[in-house]
XYZ file of C-alpha atoms in Angstrom:
658
model
C -29.123 88.976 105.584
C -29.754 85.517 104.319
C -33.204 84.156 104.656
C -34.925 80.905 103.988
C -35.686 81.906 100.479
C -31.987 82.549 99.740
C -29.998 79.406 100.744
C -26.525 79.303 99.918
C -23.929 76.662 100.640
C -21.583 77.174 103.703
C -18.101 78.413 102.715
C -15.283 75.999 103.327
C -13.995 78.206 106.248
C -17.204 77.819 107.990
C -17.019 74.043 107.945
C -13.355 73.842 108.995
C -12.668 72.940 112.656
C -11.932 76.078 114.640
C -9.877 76.347 117.900
C -12.729 74.891 119.943
C -13.258 71.790 118.147
C -9.447 71.238 117.435
C -8.839 71.664 121.255
C -11.934 69.327 122.480
C -12.370 66.997 119.717
C -14.773 64.206 120.252
C -15.481 65.459 123.898
C -17.675 68.239 122.435
C -19.730 65.680 120.304
C -23.373 65.074 121.482
C -22.814 61.587 122.668
C -19.850 62.501 124.906
C -21.754 65.857 126.064
C -24.881 63.685 127.046
C -22.696 61.652 129.580
C -20.830 64.962 130.708
C -23.495 67.564 131.190
C -24.518 68.202 134.655
C -28.187 68.026 135.561
C -30.044 71.152 134.950
C -30.172 72.235 138.706
C -26.257 72.175 138.754
C -25.416 73.377 135.224
C -24.899 76.909 135.703
C -21.898 78.480 137.677
C -24.020 80.035 140.286
C -25.491 78.561 143.427
C -29.260 78.460 143.525
C -31.003 80.413 146.123
C -31.501 77.513 148.333
C -27.931 77.787 149.259
C -28.425 80.358 152.028
C -24.723 80.554 152.607
C -24.449 82.453 149.504
C -27.721 84.243 149.420
C -28.805 84.976 152.702
C -28.548 88.847 153.392
C -26.767 89.709 156.534
C -28.543 92.114 158.966
C -27.485 95.671 159.341
C -24.822 94.648 162.009
C -23.983 91.153 160.406
C -20.658 90.606 158.862
C -20.991 88.796 155.462
C -19.794 85.241 155.419
C -17.311 83.797 153.240
C -18.385 82.921 149.919
C -21.756 84.952 150.518
C -23.096 87.037 147.716
C -21.980 90.623 147.728
C -24.164 92.368 150.460
C -23.432 96.012 149.308
C -24.806 95.049 145.885
C -27.790 93.090 147.125
C -28.847 95.978 149.369
C -28.601 98.524 146.561
C -30.555 96.292 144.014
C -33.064 95.439 146.634
C -33.624 99.236 147.323
C -34.234 99.786 143.688
C -36.632 96.933 143.671
C -38.633 98.299 146.642
C -39.257 101.334 144.402
C -40.758 99.252 141.696
C -43.512 97.598 143.985
C -46.976 98.847 143.237
C -45.987 100.539 140.082
C -47.257 99.230 136.620
C -45.040 97.029 134.845
C -43.368 98.695 131.777
C -45.508 97.682 128.789
C -44.313 97.301 125.245
C -47.016 98.389 122.739
C -47.888 97.350 119.218
C -47.408 101.023 118.225
C -44.026 101.295 119.876
C -42.709 98.060 117.767
C -44.207 99.528 114.545
C -42.483 102.834 114.884
C -39.287 101.162 113.643
C -40.986 100.364 110.334
C -42.821 103.794 110.259
C -40.329 106.327 111.149
C -37.111 104.438 112.130
C -37.189 104.843 115.757
C -36.024 101.627 117.720
C -34.817 102.969 120.847
C -38.270 103.948 122.240
C -39.531 100.329 122.060
C -36.138 98.923 123.166
C -36.187 101.138 126.367
C -39.407 99.765 127.441
C -38.502 96.074 127.031
C -35.093 96.692 128.671
C -36.900 98.401 131.614
C -39.127 95.287 131.920
C -36.249 93.015 132.016
C -34.101 95.188 134.378
C -37.320 95.189 136.899
C -37.420 91.436 136.698
C -33.640 91.193 137.401
C -34.035 93.403 140.554
C -36.903 91.113 141.603
C -34.895 88.015 141.208
C -32.146 89.324 143.247
C -34.692 90.549 145.852
C -36.291 86.987 145.993
C -32.863 85.218 146.171
C -31.901 87.385 149.085
C -34.963 87.134 151.073
C -37.111 84.252 149.673
C -40.065 86.331 150.642
C -43.413 85.643 149.032
C -43.913 89.228 147.877
C -40.496 89.161 145.862
C -41.433 85.669 144.446
C -44.765 87.195 143.281
C -43.041 89.918 141.742
C -40.658 87.527 139.983
C -43.700 85.608 139.096
C -45.417 88.458 137.353
C -42.209 89.552 135.482
C -41.645 85.931 134.164
C -45.302 85.651 132.853
C -45.314 89.074 131.352
C -42.377 88.021 129.425
C -44.080 84.700 128.282
C -47.136 86.689 127.330
C -45.021 89.387 125.364
C -45.682 88.858 121.641
C -42.265 88.959 120.552
C -38.729 88.917 122.281
C -37.206 90.000 119.097
C -36.101 93.795 118.765
C -38.053 95.422 115.780
C -34.780 96.323 114.003
C -34.057 92.624 113.703
C -37.253 90.985 112.883
C -37.812 89.995 109.317
C -41.560 90.189 109.462
C -41.622 93.312 107.306
C -39.554 91.775 104.646
C -41.076 88.551 104.415
C -44.856 89.322 105.211
C -45.164 93.098 104.787
C -46.088 93.344 108.618
C -45.103 96.005 110.896
C -46.123 93.667 113.915
C -44.237 90.540 114.857
C -45.286 87.160 113.436
C -45.872 85.013 116.561
C -46.174 81.799 114.793
C -42.731 82.403 113.153
C -40.307 84.045 115.854
C -37.135 85.496 114.730
C -34.008 84.620 116.960
C -32.120 87.637 117.478
C -30.094 89.231 120.353
C -33.256 90.273 122.197
C -34.765 86.712 122.088
C -31.697 85.163 123.196
C -31.278 87.659 126.138
C -34.859 86.837 127.398
C -34.517 83.173 127.253
C -31.057 83.285 129.142
C -32.915 85.565 131.764
C -35.624 83.034 132.173
C -33.233 80.108 132.489
C -31.244 82.006 135.123
C -34.335 82.947 137.106
C -35.407 79.375 137.202
C -31.947 78.274 137.983
C -31.917 80.409 140.970
C -35.477 80.326 142.153
C -37.029 77.516 140.229
C -38.246 75.350 143.256
C -39.654 78.270 145.257
C -41.585 79.570 142.197
C -42.998 76.194 141.164
C -44.222 75.824 144.751
C -45.645 79.215 144.680
C -47.254 78.850 141.223
C -47.305 75.319 139.924
C -47.079 75.199 136.263
C -44.897 78.172 135.772
C -41.783 76.029 134.884
C -43.751 74.111 131.915
C -44.914 77.627 130.696
C -41.403 79.056 130.626
C -40.023 75.915 128.906
C -42.746 76.000 126.264
C -42.023 79.569 125.421
C -38.381 79.241 125.255
C -38.508 76.130 123.142
C -40.987 77.846 120.852
C -39.285 81.075 120.470
C -35.533 80.282 120.659
C -34.495 76.670 121.035
C -36.732 75.163 118.394
C -35.842 77.907 115.648
C -32.375 77.464 116.462
C -32.466 73.686 115.723
C -34.925 74.152 112.731
C -32.950 76.983 110.690
C -29.516 77.025 109.324
C -29.961 80.491 107.524
C -29.386 82.610 110.507
C -26.958 85.171 109.367
C -25.408 85.238 112.644
C -24.118 81.736 112.187
C -21.401 82.792 110.014
C -21.974 79.818 107.444
C -21.248 82.038 104.537
C -17.786 83.490 105.844
C -18.971 86.605 107.683
C -19.260 86.166 111.514
C -19.642 88.851 114.104
C -20.702 89.735 117.694
C -24.344 88.158 117.425
C -22.780 84.846 117.317
C -21.429 84.304 120.615
C -23.917 86.586 122.170
C -26.879 84.520 120.880
C -25.237 81.345 121.129
C -24.183 81.821 124.844
C -27.772 82.503 125.712
C -28.945 79.471 123.563
C -26.814 77.195 125.559
C -27.763 78.645 128.917
C -31.378 78.158 128.095
C -30.918 74.688 126.794
C -28.916 73.557 129.702
C -31.723 74.698 132.275
C -34.866 74.207 130.229
C -34.431 71.175 127.954
C -35.582 68.057 129.595
C -34.780 65.576 126.985
C -30.916 64.665 127.608
C -30.267 63.800 123.931
C -31.737 67.055 122.787
C -29.988 69.075 125.377
C -26.552 67.630 124.459
C -27.409 68.005 120.568
C -27.954 71.754 121.047
C -24.941 72.412 123.107
C -22.851 70.326 120.595
C -24.407 72.277 117.699
C -23.823 75.681 119.464
C -20.052 74.759 120.142
C -19.624 74.038 116.374
C -21.273 77.285 115.465
C -19.459 79.635 118.167
C -16.343 77.869 116.747
C -16.535 80.140 113.758
C -16.525 83.253 115.728
C -13.564 81.833 117.893
C -11.650 80.886 114.464
C -12.413 84.465 113.320
C -10.492 86.080 116.131
C -7.133 87.321 115.067
C -3.775 86.328 116.616
C -3.502 89.745 118.032
C -6.741 89.705 119.708
C -8.159 92.865 118.041
C -11.689 93.298 117.736
C -12.597 95.379 114.567
C -15.976 96.538 116.088
C -14.087 98.496 118.569
C -13.751 98.427 122.582
C -17.437 99.098 122.965
C -18.287 95.743 121.036
C -15.666 93.738 122.983
C -18.317 93.315 125.794
C -21.030 91.926 123.465
C -18.666 89.971 121.406
C -15.576 88.611 122.717
C -16.618 88.773 126.431
C -19.721 86.990 125.427
C -17.465 84.132 124.026
C -15.510 84.074 127.158
C -18.759 83.824 129.323
C -20.105 80.901 127.033
C -16.754 79.112 127.515
C -17.182 79.401 131.402
C -20.615 78.018 131.362
C -19.469 75.044 129.039
C -16.680 74.456 131.457
C -18.769 74.429 134.488
C -21.611 72.369 132.953
C -19.136 69.537 131.767
C -17.247 69.403 135.239
C -14.039 70.840 133.538
C -14.036 68.535 130.556
C -14.266 71.496 128.215
C -11.335 73.661 129.506
C -10.903 76.857 127.365
C -7.831 78.068 129.235
C -5.207 76.980 126.485
C -7.247 77.973 123.508
C -5.529 80.613 121.244
C -5.805 83.529 121.031
C -7.865 84.173 124.230
C -4.868 85.747 126.196
C -4.669 88.432 123.429
C -8.408 88.979 123.133
C -8.453 89.564 126.973
C -5.745 92.231 126.475
C -7.684 94.220 123.882
C -9.793 96.362 126.404
C -6.574 97.786 128.261
C -4.784 98.306 124.817
C -7.652 100.662 123.781
C -7.458 102.689 127.064
C -6.477 106.254 126.432
C -6.503 107.041 130.342
C -9.159 107.716 132.799
C -12.681 107.051 131.400
C -11.518 107.432 127.812
C -11.077 104.798 125.203
C -10.099 104.751 121.509
C -13.704 105.143 119.835
C -13.103 103.087 116.624
C -16.390 101.973 114.725
C -19.333 102.099 116.825
C -17.409 102.279 120.156
C -18.162 105.277 122.339
C -14.916 107.262 123.409
C -16.454 107.260 127.016
C -18.510 104.088 127.698
C -21.291 103.904 130.093
C -20.332 103.118 133.841
C -22.076 99.774 134.047
C -19.918 97.552 131.875
C -19.307 93.985 133.165
C -15.867 94.508 134.344
C -16.048 91.293 136.456
C -15.719 89.330 133.238
C -12.505 90.842 132.273
C -11.225 90.735 135.865
C -11.956 86.897 136.017
C -10.236 86.243 132.753
C -7.485 88.462 133.325
C -6.910 86.584 136.519
C -7.227 83.059 134.864
C -4.898 83.862 131.859
C -2.564 85.722 133.788
C -3.027 89.156 131.953
C -2.106 91.531 134.783
C -2.964 94.750 132.726
C -6.472 93.387 132.061
C -7.000 92.631 135.805
C -5.751 96.115 136.711
C -7.847 97.836 134.308
C -11.010 96.015 135.621
C -10.050 96.520 139.352
C -9.596 100.197 138.601
C -13.312 100.280 138.310
C -13.821 98.829 141.949
C -14.666 101.487 144.466
C -14.479 100.091 148.090
C -17.873 99.809 149.629
C -19.737 100.421 146.307
C -21.759 97.760 144.630
C -19.938 95.205 142.321
C -22.515 95.335 139.414
C -25.936 96.565 138.353
C -28.786 94.842 136.558
C -28.129 96.694 133.244
C -25.778 94.142 131.645
C -28.215 91.479 132.246
C -29.174 88.948 134.915
C -26.532 86.293 134.372
C -23.755 88.848 134.528
C -25.244 90.309 137.740
C -25.394 86.859 139.339
C -21.832 86.011 138.233
C -20.488 89.308 139.555
C -22.080 89.191 143.127
C -20.947 85.682 143.509
C -17.302 86.079 142.406
C -15.326 86.412 145.776
C -12.292 87.654 144.045
C -14.178 90.288 142.149
C -16.109 91.452 145.211
C -13.059 91.820 147.424
C -10.888 93.137 144.657
C -8.944 96.400 145.747
C -8.580 99.182 143.228
C -5.611 99.253 140.989
C -4.203 101.820 138.783
C -4.440 100.996 135.070
C -1.491 99.897 133.215
C -0.925 102.017 130.270
C 1.496 100.562 127.473
C 3.892 102.649 125.680
C 3.092 101.197 122.232
C 0.310 98.972 120.862
C 0.375 97.763 117.366
C -2.447 95.563 116.029
C -1.708 94.220 112.587
C -5.006 92.679 111.902
C -6.687 96.076 112.085
C -3.692 98.130 111.437
C -4.153 100.312 114.640
C -1.250 101.962 116.433
C -1.688 103.495 119.888
C 1.464 105.165 121.276
C 2.618 107.175 124.248
C 5.624 108.960 125.347
C 6.364 106.240 127.912
C 4.708 103.318 129.639
C 2.035 104.693 132.090
C 2.338 108.263 130.593
C -0.914 109.701 129.335
C 0.137 113.262 128.627
C 0.133 112.513 124.881
C -1.500 109.567 123.134
C -1.356 109.232 119.443
C -3.762 106.741 117.883
C -3.826 106.022 113.947
C -6.124 103.645 112.059
C -5.601 101.836 108.795
C -7.808 98.824 108.029
C -10.580 99.101 105.444
C -14.117 100.366 104.991
C -15.848 97.045 105.118
C -15.265 96.171 108.896
C -18.024 95.381 111.187
C -19.843 98.450 112.563
C -17.761 100.344 110.056
C -17.154 104.043 109.768
C -15.482 105.512 106.696
C -12.164 106.235 108.607
C -9.223 104.846 106.945
C -5.960 106.815 108.266
C -7.971 108.426 110.923
C -5.819 110.113 113.797
C -6.777 110.503 117.336
C -4.768 112.766 119.777
C -5.439 112.622 123.480
C -4.055 114.849 126.196
C -3.933 113.508 129.733
C -5.904 110.713 128.358
C -8.724 113.054 127.013
C -9.326 113.042 123.358
C -9.015 116.365 121.546
C -8.409 115.479 118.000
C -11.436 112.958 118.100
C -13.374 110.206 116.334
C -17.089 111.011 117.129
C -17.993 107.373 117.947
C -21.491 105.803 117.847
C -24.827 107.270 117.243
C -28.383 106.182 118.776
C -29.453 103.394 116.440
C -32.077 103.949 113.869
C -33.416 102.266 110.926
C -31.097 104.379 108.770
C -28.028 103.136 110.872
C -27.917 99.594 109.173
C -29.768 100.289 106.153
C -28.808 101.088 102.533
C -28.400 104.929 103.599
C -26.081 104.106 106.349
C -23.339 106.569 105.047
C -25.771 109.444 104.728
C -25.356 109.897 108.575
C -22.696 112.523 108.946
C -20.572 110.813 111.869
C -20.200 107.626 109.811
C -18.889 109.551 106.771
C -15.271 110.232 106.323
C -16.123 113.961 106.379
C -16.464 113.820 109.985
C -13.253 111.973 110.645
C -9.790 113.231 110.694
C -9.010 112.076 107.188
C -8.742 114.305 104.089
C -11.347 115.129 101.325
C -9.362 114.276 98.230
C -10.168 116.341 95.107
C -13.801 116.525 96.387
C -14.160 112.972 97.354
C -14.795 111.434 100.546
C -13.909 107.896 101.316
C -15.946 104.897 99.844
C -17.499 102.220 101.936
C -16.515 98.600 101.455
C -13.554 96.298 102.204
C -12.113 97.037 98.860
C -11.272 100.488 100.052
C -8.732 100.444 102.623
C -5.127 101.323 103.433
C -2.002 99.729 101.808
C 1.687 99.827 102.232
C 1.083 100.144 105.890
C 4.373 100.678 108.049
C 4.493 101.045 111.631
C 7.711 102.349 113.365
C 8.221 102.466 117.296
C 11.477 103.214 119.047
C 12.581 105.141 122.014
C 12.549 108.419 120.062
C 9.355 108.173 118.039
C 6.396 106.313 117.176
C 4.756 106.475 113.764
C 2.281 104.965 111.242
C 2.664 105.297 107.374
C -0.288 104.534 105.195
C -1.140 104.692 101.569
C -4.771 105.861 101.533
C -5.577 106.256 97.794
C -7.329 103.084 97.701
C -10.133 104.479 100.103
C -10.954 107.327 97.433
C -12.011 105.758 94.284
C -12.443 108.193 91.364
C -10.372 110.920 93.178
C -7.661 110.787 90.429
C -4.717 110.620 92.450
C -1.992 107.915 92.125
C -0.791 108.295 95.750
C -1.956 109.780 99.060
C 0.584 109.040 101.748
C -0.187 109.874 105.332
C 2.403 109.739 108.176
C 1.520 110.330 111.822
C 4.452 110.512 114.200
C 4.657 111.014 117.976
C 7.937 112.543 119.087
C 8.373 111.087 122.615
C 10.627 113.610 123.943
C 8.275 116.614 123.422
C 5.034 114.881 123.352
C 4.151 116.706 120.040
C 2.605 115.081 117.071
C 3.188 115.736 113.307
C 0.860 114.484 110.417
C 2.368 114.714 107.085
C 0.130 114.179 103.925
C 1.878 113.833 100.694
C 0.130 113.334 97.413
C 0.663 112.674 93.666
C -1.748 113.591 90.913
C -0.789 112.169 87.566
C -0.651 114.570 84.518
C -3.787 115.066 82.812
C -6.052 114.462 85.754
C -9.315 116.053 85.828
C -8.792 119.788 86.371
C -12.384 120.235 87.466
C -12.090 117.941 90.472
C -13.423 119.352 93.750
C -11.377 120.976 96.486
C -8.988 119.000 98.630
C -9.576 119.503 102.196
C -7.867 118.364 105.556
C -10.263 117.844 108.342
C -9.865 117.938 111.922
C -12.621 116.878 114.333
C -12.131 118.882 117.687
C -13.918 118.349 121.013
C -14.018 121.475 123.082
C -13.449 125.164 121.923
C -11.081 126.936 119.622
C -10.046 130.085 121.679
C -7.970 131.437 118.831
C -7.929 130.943 115.081
C -5.616 132.807 112.813
C -3.594 132.182 109.833
C -1.331 129.055 110.440
C -2.602 128.473 113.957
C -5.450 127.374 115.963
C -5.603 127.061 119.884
C -7.788 124.371 121.160
C -9.092 124.084 124.626
C -10.461 120.659 125.022
C -12.590 118.809 127.565
C -11.369 118.472 131.234
C -8.880 121.193 130.569
C -6.905 119.385 127.956
C -5.588 121.552 125.202
C -3.380 121.750 122.073
C -2.130 124.109 119.513
C -2.278 123.298 115.897
C 0.138 124.848 113.390
C 0.821 124.832 109.781
C 2.437 126.868 107.118
C 0.216 129.785 106.901
C 0.465 130.618 103.274
C -0.444 127.033 102.174
C -4.013 126.742 103.414
C -6.922 128.623 104.114
C -8.624 127.722 107.308
C -12.260 128.003 108.824
C -14.386 126.195 111.513
C -17.470 124.284 111.245
C -19.903 123.372 114.019
C -21.858 120.019 114.186
C -24.588 120.361 116.979
C -25.091 117.080 118.872
C -28.630 116.449 119.617
C -28.120 112.768 119.924
C -27.830 112.032 123.583
C -25.294 109.162 123.062
C -22.944 111.646 121.547
C -23.734 114.520 123.804
C -23.126 112.675 127.012
C -19.494 112.094 125.659
C -18.836 115.498 123.857
C -21.179 118.016 125.080
C -23.459 120.169 122.906
C -21.222 120.172 119.800
C -18.221 119.001 117.870
C -15.968 121.417 115.663
C -14.400 120.714 112.611
C -11.076 122.624 111.588
C -10.997 122.805 107.673
C -7.647 123.354 106.017
C -7.900 123.871 102.339
C -4.635 123.858 100.719
C -4.142 126.810 98.346
C -3.371 125.909 94.647
C -2.010 122.326 95.739
C 0.495 121.018 93.209
C 0.309 117.810 91.314
C 2.904 116.538 93.626
C 2.779 118.034 97.141
C 2.764 117.635 100.809
C 1.029 119.315 103.852
C 2.219 119.054 107.526
C -0.073 119.732 110.635
C 1.855 120.177 113.869
C 0.254 119.371 117.260
C 1.631 120.699 120.234
C 0.135 119.435 123.381
C -0.638 121.436 126.451
C -0.823 119.219 129.270
């Protein structure tokens, strides 16, 4: 992470125009924006609470009016808000913040600040639906509590320890991170929706909010150009659109000076353009499905705000490669609630994803499979969203008529997906057929939220992963520190890749796959990769892996072929083939393992019995993020080739049991 004491010149790629500036030209300059931007009260794409056609909650027998906010969601959120009344507000503490620096725990403090923000979002929706004084006072209390909170930055991101040796936030020099951006945008959405009513109830509230947002977010953004998430030095990731979308939202509502407002928006467009330029032509997100929602989706939401705020002058519909980006979530779908869990993406994500974002952009860019996947999460008569993804997302969801009235659809499962930018293949027997899904990953070990998983193989049965990638842990200080790869589930040893002559894979972009060859036809789908580059020091001249799906039978074969040069270190450690399994192994015998997976999925693994010794190892799952996906444990089938020759090969056959 770059700090003010470590200035570096921007890379040439960071200063070149990206797809946004190429499409919009001078329309995105401060002068043009000052003329184009709508007034603050009209700048965000949701009607204010004064529009009672939208926000009036119908009575028990009243039919919702066309264009009204979703009544089912309003009632559900209002019911949760009633439970809050009279209870103490969640209170972040100094000791909770300091825990990250003492013992690495960040989840405890984050849970408290999230609970406070969720309560405020519930109160905002209740106040918008009723305009009752008790709810306006609840909003007032929540807003002022946020204004009085020492920091909006999450402790894992704050540089207070590195720069000052402090385990408490430095209130005179706030750090602009994801958490700070989220609070600034939440306050902006709150004032956009309820500002007049709140100011009448508590004159001076708006000026307090404006001061805090300027001091903590807008002024730091304008004053500093060493934020690592700007991507000025060539590396840009999901923080960029996430923070900049919130900066723009806050500036549109809370900056009174028209010139300053336009300058912040223009600067944010130039900065987010680096993220847009980093998106590959195939739309793949190397951070995985789980981070699509807080990376690519954040960009899409920012583009929506810009289009609305400029009266359509900044139109993003034709910007490449947004259509491919919108296709990424359904391309990672295994079936049912399961997704390909690359990097820090969970295999079974939480139920509160903002599906309305995908639905809206699937409609707009005519990506029917994206719209269908989003609509598959719509249950008739159920709320359309919750407060968990953020206030802005909740407000957009309940005021999107097409999303609120969307009928459930069946997801569209593509037969083959090949993403050359990340070297990911996902293949089925046929389109719409989830009986067997093979996924194989190449790439390199320097990706964002990287796990050492080059050559990893996932096999799902009826959409349920059985040969699995463990996915993401609960984040701690270790997760993104120098000891990241001491964590078992980030190392290659707990992915479906080999241990080569005692060596696990090394981290870093230099360590990846080469000579990658995908093949897909009506009979088979396969990916062949050279993996030796991921194993520096292993002493092999080649390790070639091929994973193949036979479409007729639905079975999978993984072939590993290696070459060890003459004179290689004879004392090298053992070579092992690891297969991580979710479920139970009901039978393990020479050459054969019977796996009973989750939800009844199953498979039989076979190999030439005389060529390898086999045993099982167990990894208990005490991390709640892992346990909620896989249960109490994962198993690792270890196959250790017996006296492997210098030039040899090994086949694993996977017979699925739908």
